[in-house]
Short mmCIF file of C-alpha atoms and ligand atoms in Angstrom, two decimals:
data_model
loop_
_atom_site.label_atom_id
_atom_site.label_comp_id
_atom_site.label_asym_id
_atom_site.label_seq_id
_atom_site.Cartn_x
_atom_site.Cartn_y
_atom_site.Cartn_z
CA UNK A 816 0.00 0.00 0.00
CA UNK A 817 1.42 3.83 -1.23
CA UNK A 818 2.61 5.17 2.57
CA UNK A 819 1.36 8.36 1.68
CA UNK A 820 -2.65 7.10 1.62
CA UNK A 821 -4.88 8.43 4.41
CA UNK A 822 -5.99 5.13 5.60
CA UNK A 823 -9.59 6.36 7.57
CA UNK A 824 -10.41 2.80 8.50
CA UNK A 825 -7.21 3.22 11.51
CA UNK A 826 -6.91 7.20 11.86
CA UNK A 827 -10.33 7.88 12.10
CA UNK A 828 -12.06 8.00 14.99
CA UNK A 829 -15.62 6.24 15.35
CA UNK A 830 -18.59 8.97 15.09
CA UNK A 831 -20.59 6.88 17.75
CA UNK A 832 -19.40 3.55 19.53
CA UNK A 833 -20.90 0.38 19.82
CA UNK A 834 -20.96 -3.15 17.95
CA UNK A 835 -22.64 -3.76 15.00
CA UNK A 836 -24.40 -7.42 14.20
CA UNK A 837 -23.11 -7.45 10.31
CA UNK A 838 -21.27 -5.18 8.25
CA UNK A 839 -20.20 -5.40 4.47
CA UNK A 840 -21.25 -5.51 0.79
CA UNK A 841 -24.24 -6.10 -0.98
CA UNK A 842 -24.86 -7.12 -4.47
CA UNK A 843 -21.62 -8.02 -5.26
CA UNK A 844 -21.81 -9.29 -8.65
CA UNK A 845 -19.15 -12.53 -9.05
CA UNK A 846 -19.51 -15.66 -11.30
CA UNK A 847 -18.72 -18.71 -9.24
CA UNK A 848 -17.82 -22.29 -10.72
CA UNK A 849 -20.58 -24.40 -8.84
CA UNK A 850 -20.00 -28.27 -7.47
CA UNK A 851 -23.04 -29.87 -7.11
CA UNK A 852 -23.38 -33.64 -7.24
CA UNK A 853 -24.51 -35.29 -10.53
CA UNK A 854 -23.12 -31.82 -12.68
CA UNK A 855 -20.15 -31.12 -14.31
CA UNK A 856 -18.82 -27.80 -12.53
CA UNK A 857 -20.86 -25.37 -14.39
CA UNK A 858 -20.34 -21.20 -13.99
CA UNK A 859 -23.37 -19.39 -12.14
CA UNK A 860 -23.31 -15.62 -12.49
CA UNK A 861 -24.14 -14.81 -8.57
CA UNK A 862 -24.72 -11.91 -6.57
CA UNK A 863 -23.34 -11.85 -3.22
CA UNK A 864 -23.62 -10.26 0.36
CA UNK A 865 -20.49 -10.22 2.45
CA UNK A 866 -20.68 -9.42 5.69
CA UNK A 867 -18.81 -9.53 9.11
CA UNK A 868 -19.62 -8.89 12.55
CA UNK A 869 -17.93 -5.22 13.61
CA UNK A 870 -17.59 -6.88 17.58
CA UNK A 871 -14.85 -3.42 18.55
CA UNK A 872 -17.45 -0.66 19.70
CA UNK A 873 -14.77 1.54 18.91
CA UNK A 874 -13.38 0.63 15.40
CA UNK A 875 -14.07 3.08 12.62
CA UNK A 876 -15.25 0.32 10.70
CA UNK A 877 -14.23 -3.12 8.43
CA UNK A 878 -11.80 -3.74 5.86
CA UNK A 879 -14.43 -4.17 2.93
CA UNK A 880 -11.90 -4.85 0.34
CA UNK A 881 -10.66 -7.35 2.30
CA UNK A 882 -13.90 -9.30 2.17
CA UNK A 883 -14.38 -8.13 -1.46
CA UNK A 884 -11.08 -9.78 -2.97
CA UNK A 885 -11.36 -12.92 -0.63
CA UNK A 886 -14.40 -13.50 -2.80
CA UNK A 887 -12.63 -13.12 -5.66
CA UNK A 888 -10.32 -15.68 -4.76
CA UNK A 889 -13.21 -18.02 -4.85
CA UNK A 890 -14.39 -16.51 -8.17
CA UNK A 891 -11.05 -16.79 -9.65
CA UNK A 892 -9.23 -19.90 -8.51
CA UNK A 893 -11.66 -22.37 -6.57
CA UNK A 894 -14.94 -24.00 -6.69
CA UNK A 895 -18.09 -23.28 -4.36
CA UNK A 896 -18.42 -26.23 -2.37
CA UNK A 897 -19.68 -26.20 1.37
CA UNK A 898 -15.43 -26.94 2.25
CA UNK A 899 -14.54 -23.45 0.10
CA UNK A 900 -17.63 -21.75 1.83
CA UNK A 901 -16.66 -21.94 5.12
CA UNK A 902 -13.03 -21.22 4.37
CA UNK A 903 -14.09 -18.01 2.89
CA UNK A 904 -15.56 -17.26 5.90
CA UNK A 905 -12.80 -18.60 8.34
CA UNK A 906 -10.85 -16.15 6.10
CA UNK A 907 -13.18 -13.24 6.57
CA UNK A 908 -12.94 -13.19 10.46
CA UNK A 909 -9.03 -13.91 10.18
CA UNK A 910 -8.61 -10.73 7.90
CA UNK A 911 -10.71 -8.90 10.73
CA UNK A 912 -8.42 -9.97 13.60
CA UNK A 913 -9.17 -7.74 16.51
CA UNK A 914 -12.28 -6.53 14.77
CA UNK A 915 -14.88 -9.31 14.01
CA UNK A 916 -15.66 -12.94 14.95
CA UNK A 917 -18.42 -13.45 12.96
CA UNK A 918 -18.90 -13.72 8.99
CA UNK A 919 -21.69 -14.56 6.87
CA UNK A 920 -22.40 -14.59 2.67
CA UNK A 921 -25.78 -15.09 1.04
CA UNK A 922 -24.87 -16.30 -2.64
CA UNK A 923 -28.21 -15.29 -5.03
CA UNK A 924 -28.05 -17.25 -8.33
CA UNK A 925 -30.28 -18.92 -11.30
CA UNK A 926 -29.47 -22.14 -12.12
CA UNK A 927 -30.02 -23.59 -15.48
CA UNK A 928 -30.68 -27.48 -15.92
CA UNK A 929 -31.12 -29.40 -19.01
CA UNK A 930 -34.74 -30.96 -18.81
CA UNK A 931 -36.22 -33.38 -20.58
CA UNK A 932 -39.68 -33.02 -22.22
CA UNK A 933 -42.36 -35.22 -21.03
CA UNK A 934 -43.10 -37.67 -23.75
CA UNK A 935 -40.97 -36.23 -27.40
CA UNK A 936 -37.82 -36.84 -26.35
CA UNK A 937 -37.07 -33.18 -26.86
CA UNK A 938 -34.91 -30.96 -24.16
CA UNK A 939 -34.46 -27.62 -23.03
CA UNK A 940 -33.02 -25.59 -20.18
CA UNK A 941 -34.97 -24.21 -17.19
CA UNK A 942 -33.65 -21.79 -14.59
CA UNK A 943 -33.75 -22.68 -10.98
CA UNK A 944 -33.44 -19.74 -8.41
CA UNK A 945 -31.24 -20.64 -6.02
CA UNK A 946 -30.12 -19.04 -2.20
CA UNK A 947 -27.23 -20.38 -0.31
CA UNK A 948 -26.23 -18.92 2.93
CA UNK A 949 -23.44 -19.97 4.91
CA UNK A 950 -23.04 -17.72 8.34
CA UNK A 951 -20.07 -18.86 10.70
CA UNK A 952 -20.90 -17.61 13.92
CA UNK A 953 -19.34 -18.00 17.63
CA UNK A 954 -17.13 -20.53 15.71
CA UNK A 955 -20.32 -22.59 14.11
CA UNK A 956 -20.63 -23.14 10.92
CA UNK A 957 -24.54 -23.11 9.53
CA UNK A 958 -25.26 -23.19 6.05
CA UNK A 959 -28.87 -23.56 4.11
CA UNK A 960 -30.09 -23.88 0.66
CA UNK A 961 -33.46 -22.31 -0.88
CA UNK A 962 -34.38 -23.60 -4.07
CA UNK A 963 -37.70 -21.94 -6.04
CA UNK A 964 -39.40 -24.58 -8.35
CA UNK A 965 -41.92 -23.24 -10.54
CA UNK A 966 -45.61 -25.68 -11.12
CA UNK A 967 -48.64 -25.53 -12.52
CA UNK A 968 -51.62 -25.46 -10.31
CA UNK A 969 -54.97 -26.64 -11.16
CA UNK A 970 -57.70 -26.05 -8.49
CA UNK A 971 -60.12 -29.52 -7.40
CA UNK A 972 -62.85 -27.00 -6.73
CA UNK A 973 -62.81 -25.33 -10.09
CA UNK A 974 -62.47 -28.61 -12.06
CA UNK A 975 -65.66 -29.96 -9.43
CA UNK A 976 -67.54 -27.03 -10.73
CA UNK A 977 -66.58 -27.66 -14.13
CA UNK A 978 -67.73 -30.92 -14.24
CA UNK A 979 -71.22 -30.06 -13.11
CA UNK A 980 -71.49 -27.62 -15.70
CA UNK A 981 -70.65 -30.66 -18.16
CA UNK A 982 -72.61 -32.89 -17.34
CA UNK A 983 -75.84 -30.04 -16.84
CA UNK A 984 -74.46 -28.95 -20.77
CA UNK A 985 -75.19 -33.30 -21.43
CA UNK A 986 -78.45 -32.79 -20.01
CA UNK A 987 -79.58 -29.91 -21.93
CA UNK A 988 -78.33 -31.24 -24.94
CA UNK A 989 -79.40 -35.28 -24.85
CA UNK A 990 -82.46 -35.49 -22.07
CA UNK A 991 -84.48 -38.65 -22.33
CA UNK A 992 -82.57 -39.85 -25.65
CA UNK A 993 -81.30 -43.02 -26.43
CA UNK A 994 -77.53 -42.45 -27.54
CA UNK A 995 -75.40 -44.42 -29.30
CA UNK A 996 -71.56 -45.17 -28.04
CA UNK A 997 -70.34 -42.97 -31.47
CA UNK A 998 -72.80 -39.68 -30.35
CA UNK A 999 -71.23 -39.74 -27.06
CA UNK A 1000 -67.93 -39.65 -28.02
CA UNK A 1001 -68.17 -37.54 -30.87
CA UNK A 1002 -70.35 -34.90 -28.19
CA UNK A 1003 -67.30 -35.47 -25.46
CA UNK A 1004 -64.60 -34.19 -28.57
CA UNK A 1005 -66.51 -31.15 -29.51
CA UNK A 1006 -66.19 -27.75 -27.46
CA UNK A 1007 -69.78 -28.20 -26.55
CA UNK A 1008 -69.08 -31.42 -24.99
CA UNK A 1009 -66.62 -29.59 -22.96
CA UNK A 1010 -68.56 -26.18 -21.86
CA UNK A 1011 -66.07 -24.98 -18.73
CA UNK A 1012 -62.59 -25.69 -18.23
CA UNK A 1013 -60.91 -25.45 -14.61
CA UNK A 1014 -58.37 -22.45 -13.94
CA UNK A 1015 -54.97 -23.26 -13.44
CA UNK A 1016 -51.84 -21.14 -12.46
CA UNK A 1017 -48.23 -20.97 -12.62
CA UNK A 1018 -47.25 -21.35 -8.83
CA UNK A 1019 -43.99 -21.37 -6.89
CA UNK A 1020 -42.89 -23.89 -4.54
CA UNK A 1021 -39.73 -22.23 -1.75
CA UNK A 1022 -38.07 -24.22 -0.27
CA UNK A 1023 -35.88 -23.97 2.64
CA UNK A 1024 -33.03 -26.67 3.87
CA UNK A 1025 -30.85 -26.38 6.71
CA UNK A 1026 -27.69 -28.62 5.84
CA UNK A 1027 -24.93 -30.54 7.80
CA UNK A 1028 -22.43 -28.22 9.15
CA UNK A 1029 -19.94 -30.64 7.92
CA UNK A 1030 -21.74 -31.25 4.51
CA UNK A 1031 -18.86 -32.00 1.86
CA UNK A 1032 -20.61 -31.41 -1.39
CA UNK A 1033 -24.18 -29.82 -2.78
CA UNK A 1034 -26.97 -31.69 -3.89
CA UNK A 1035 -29.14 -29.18 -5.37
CA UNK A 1036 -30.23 -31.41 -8.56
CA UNK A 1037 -31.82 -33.95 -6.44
CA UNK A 1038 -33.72 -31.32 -4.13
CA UNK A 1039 -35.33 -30.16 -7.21
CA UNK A 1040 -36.15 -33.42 -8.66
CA UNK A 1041 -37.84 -34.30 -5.71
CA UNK A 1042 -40.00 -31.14 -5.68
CA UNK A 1043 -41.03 -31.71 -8.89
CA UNK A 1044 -41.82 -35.67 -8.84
CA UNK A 1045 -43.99 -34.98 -5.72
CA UNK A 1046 -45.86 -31.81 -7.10
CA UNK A 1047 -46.10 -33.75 -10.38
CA UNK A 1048 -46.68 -30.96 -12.87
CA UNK A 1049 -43.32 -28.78 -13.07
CA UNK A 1050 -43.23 -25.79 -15.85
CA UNK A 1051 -41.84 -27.38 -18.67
CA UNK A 1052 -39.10 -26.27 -21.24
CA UNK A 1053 -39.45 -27.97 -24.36
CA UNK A 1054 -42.62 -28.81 -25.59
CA UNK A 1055 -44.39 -30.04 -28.42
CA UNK A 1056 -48.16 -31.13 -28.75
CA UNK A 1057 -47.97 -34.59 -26.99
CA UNK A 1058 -46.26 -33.20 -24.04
CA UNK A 1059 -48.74 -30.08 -23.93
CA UNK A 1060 -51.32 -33.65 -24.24
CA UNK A 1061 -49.51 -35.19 -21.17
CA UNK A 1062 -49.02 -31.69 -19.45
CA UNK A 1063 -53.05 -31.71 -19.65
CA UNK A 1064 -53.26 -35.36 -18.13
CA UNK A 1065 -51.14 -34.66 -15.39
CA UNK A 1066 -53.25 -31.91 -14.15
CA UNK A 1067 -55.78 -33.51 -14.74
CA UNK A 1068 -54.81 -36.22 -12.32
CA UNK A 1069 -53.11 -34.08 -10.28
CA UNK A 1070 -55.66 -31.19 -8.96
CA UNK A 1071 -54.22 -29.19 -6.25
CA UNK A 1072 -54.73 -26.60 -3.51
CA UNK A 1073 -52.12 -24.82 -2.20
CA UNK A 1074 -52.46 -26.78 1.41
CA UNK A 1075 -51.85 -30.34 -0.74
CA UNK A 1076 -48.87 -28.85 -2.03
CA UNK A 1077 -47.37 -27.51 1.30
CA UNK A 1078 -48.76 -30.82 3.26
CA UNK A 1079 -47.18 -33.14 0.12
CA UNK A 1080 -43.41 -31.18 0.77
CA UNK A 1081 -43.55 -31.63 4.19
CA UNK A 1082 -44.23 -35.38 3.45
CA UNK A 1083 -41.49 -35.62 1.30
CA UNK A 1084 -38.83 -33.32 3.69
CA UNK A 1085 -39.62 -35.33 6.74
CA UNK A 1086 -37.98 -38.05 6.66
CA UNK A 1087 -35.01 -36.76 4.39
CA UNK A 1088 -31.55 -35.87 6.10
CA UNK A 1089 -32.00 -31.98 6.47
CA UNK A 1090 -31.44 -30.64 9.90
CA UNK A 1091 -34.44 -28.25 9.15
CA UNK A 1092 -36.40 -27.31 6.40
CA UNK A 1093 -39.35 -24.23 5.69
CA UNK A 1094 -42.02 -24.80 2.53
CA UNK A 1095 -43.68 -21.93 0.81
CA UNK A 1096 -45.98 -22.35 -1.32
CA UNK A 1097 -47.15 -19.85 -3.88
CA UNK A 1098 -50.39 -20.37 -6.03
CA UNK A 1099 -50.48 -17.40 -8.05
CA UNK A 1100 -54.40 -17.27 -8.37
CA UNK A 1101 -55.62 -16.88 -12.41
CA UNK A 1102 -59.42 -16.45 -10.36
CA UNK A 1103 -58.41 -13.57 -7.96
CA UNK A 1104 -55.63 -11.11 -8.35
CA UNK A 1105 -54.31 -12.35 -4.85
CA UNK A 1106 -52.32 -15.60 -4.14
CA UNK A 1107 -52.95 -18.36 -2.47
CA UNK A 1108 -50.32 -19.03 0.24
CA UNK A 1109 -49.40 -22.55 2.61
CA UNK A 1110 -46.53 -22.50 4.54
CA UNK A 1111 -44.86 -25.45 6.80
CA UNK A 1112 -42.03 -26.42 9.03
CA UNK A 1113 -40.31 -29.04 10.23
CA UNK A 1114 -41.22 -27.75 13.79
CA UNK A 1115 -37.92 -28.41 15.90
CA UNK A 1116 -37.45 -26.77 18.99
CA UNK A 1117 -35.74 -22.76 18.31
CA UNK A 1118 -36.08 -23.98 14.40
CA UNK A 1119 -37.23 -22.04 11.61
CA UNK A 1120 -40.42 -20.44 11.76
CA UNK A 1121 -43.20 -20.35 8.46
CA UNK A 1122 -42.10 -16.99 6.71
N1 GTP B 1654 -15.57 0.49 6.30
C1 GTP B 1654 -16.16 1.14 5.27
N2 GTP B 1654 -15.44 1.34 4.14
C2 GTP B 1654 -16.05 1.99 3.11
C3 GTP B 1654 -17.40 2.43 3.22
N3 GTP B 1654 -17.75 3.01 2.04
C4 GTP B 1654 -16.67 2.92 1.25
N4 GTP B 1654 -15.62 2.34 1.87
C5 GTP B 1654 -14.30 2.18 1.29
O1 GTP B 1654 -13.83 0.86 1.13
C6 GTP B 1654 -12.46 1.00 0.79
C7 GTP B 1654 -11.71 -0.22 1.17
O2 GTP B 1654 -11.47 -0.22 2.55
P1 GTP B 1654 -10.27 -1.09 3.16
O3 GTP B 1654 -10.55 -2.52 2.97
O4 GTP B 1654 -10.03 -0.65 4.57
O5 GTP B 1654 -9.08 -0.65 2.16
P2 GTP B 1654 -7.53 -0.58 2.40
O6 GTP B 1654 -7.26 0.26 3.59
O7 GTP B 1654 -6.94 -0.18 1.09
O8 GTP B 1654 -7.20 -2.07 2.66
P3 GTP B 1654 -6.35 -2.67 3.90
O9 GTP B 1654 -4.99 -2.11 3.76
O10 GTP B 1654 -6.45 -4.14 3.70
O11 GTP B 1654 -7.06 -2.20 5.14
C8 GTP B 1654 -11.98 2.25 1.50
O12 GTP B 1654 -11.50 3.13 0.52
C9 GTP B 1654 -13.22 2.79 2.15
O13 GTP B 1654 -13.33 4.19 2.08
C10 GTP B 1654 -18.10 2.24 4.43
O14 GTP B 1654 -19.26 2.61 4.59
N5 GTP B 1654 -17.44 1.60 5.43
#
């Protein structure tokens, strides 16, 4: 460093005294290479916030370049794993010697998987927003993983009411006739046969897991395949006619509130590994202009709470 640099950060004298819980950077924008298991290390374009803990009441304040080019280290010659996580914050509190014993980073990114379509064959990507935050505080280590997976919704009521509307259209139409197999079917093709169709929505399912402190690797592929296999009816990527068919089958077969979706996570989360977990589940409404909200827990003692 040029000796002839005002350096505020030591001369200065603190306007008012007193710790602080977390100071740093937000929005940092950094690219990462991302280890997760079952993908090649692929390049994720995140945004970070750095903090550490200012614990000297009198200290002018951090060393934010400090944290700054740490995570550019990790940008630049390693790969975010839960190992390189918690070194970069070991290394945050050991460039704040004196000043901080406590670091944390949340890592915002999208990432994009290959998908397959449901019945041609055909692929495409779909992005996958994705939260990690790693805090090391009082010398433990806690790190958790949000995932958003995007569904479609269709609501049991609306279909219900559909249905009655059919079949009262069937009675209008055919009352006290005799009807052959071929009239039936032929009514059941036309838009007459069908007179209301249910509404359906593109919905959100957050999830929340709280991981082993001393997890070695990610696993964010399989959370997400989960998600989807329960909820049945992921947004798809590719698509030609007889998946848009099969899309229509599986909602069919698959109507759902937003408490089935919320109660069907929690089913799934249980019995997994995760040292906690939170569900929230979005259903944003087509019928009102609000949503239609569930949230869950696993509901350990001083756990996470629904947010
Ligand atoms: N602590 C702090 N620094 C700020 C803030 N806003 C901008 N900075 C600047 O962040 C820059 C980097 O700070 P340092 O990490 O202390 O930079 P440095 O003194 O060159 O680095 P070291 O020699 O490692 O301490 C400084 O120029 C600060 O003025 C702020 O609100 N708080």
């Amino acid at each position: 460093m040029p000796a002839n640099m005002p350096d505020i950060a030591h001369s200065a004298s603190a306007l008012a005294h007193g710790r602080l819980e977390w100071v740093g950077m937000g929005n940092i924008e950094v690219p990462l290479t991302l280890e997760t298991k079952g993908l090649a290390p692929c390049t994720i374009a995140a945004k970070a916030d750095a903090y550490v803990s200012l614990d000297d009441e009198q200290a002018k304040g951090i060393h934010m370049s400090r944290l700054f080019l740490a995570l550019d280290t990790l940008s630049c010659e390693q790969s975010l794993t839960p190992i390189t996580l918690q070194q970069l914050l070991d290394q945050f509190i050991t460039s704040h010697e004196g000043l901080s014993q406590s670091a944390k980073l949340r890592l915002e990114f999208e990432l994009l998987l290959r998908r397959k379509s449901l019945l041609s064959g055909k692929q495409g990507w779909k992005g996958y927003p994705v939260v990690i935050n790693s805090v090391l505080l009082n010398g433990q280590f806690k790190l958790e993983l949000t995932v958003d997976v995007a569904y479609s919704s269709t609501c049991p009521c609306s279909a219900a009411l559909a249905r009655q509307l059919i079949q009262n259209a069937f009675d209008a139409k055919f009352k006290q006739q005799e009807l052959s197999f071929e009239q039936v079917k032929n009514w059941l093709g036309s838009t007459e046969g069908i007179v209301a169709t249910p509404h359906s929505q593109r919905s959100i399912a957050q999830v929340k897991v709280l991981l082993s402190h001393n997890s070695q690797e990610f696993d964010i592929v399989t959370l997400i395949d989960l998600i989807e296999a329960t909820l049945k009816t992921p947004v798809q990527a590719a698509v030609k006619r007889e998946d848009e068919q099969e899309f229509a089958r599986l909602n069919g077969q698959n109507l759902i509130f937003c408490e089935d979706a919320a109660r069907k996570l929690k089913a799934l989360l249980e019995p997994l590994a995760y040292s906690d977990f939170s569900v929230r589940v979005n259903h944003y409404e087509s019928l009102h202009a609000h949503d239609a909200v569930a949230m869950a827990v696993k509901g350990i003692a001083g756990g996470y709470t629904p947010e």
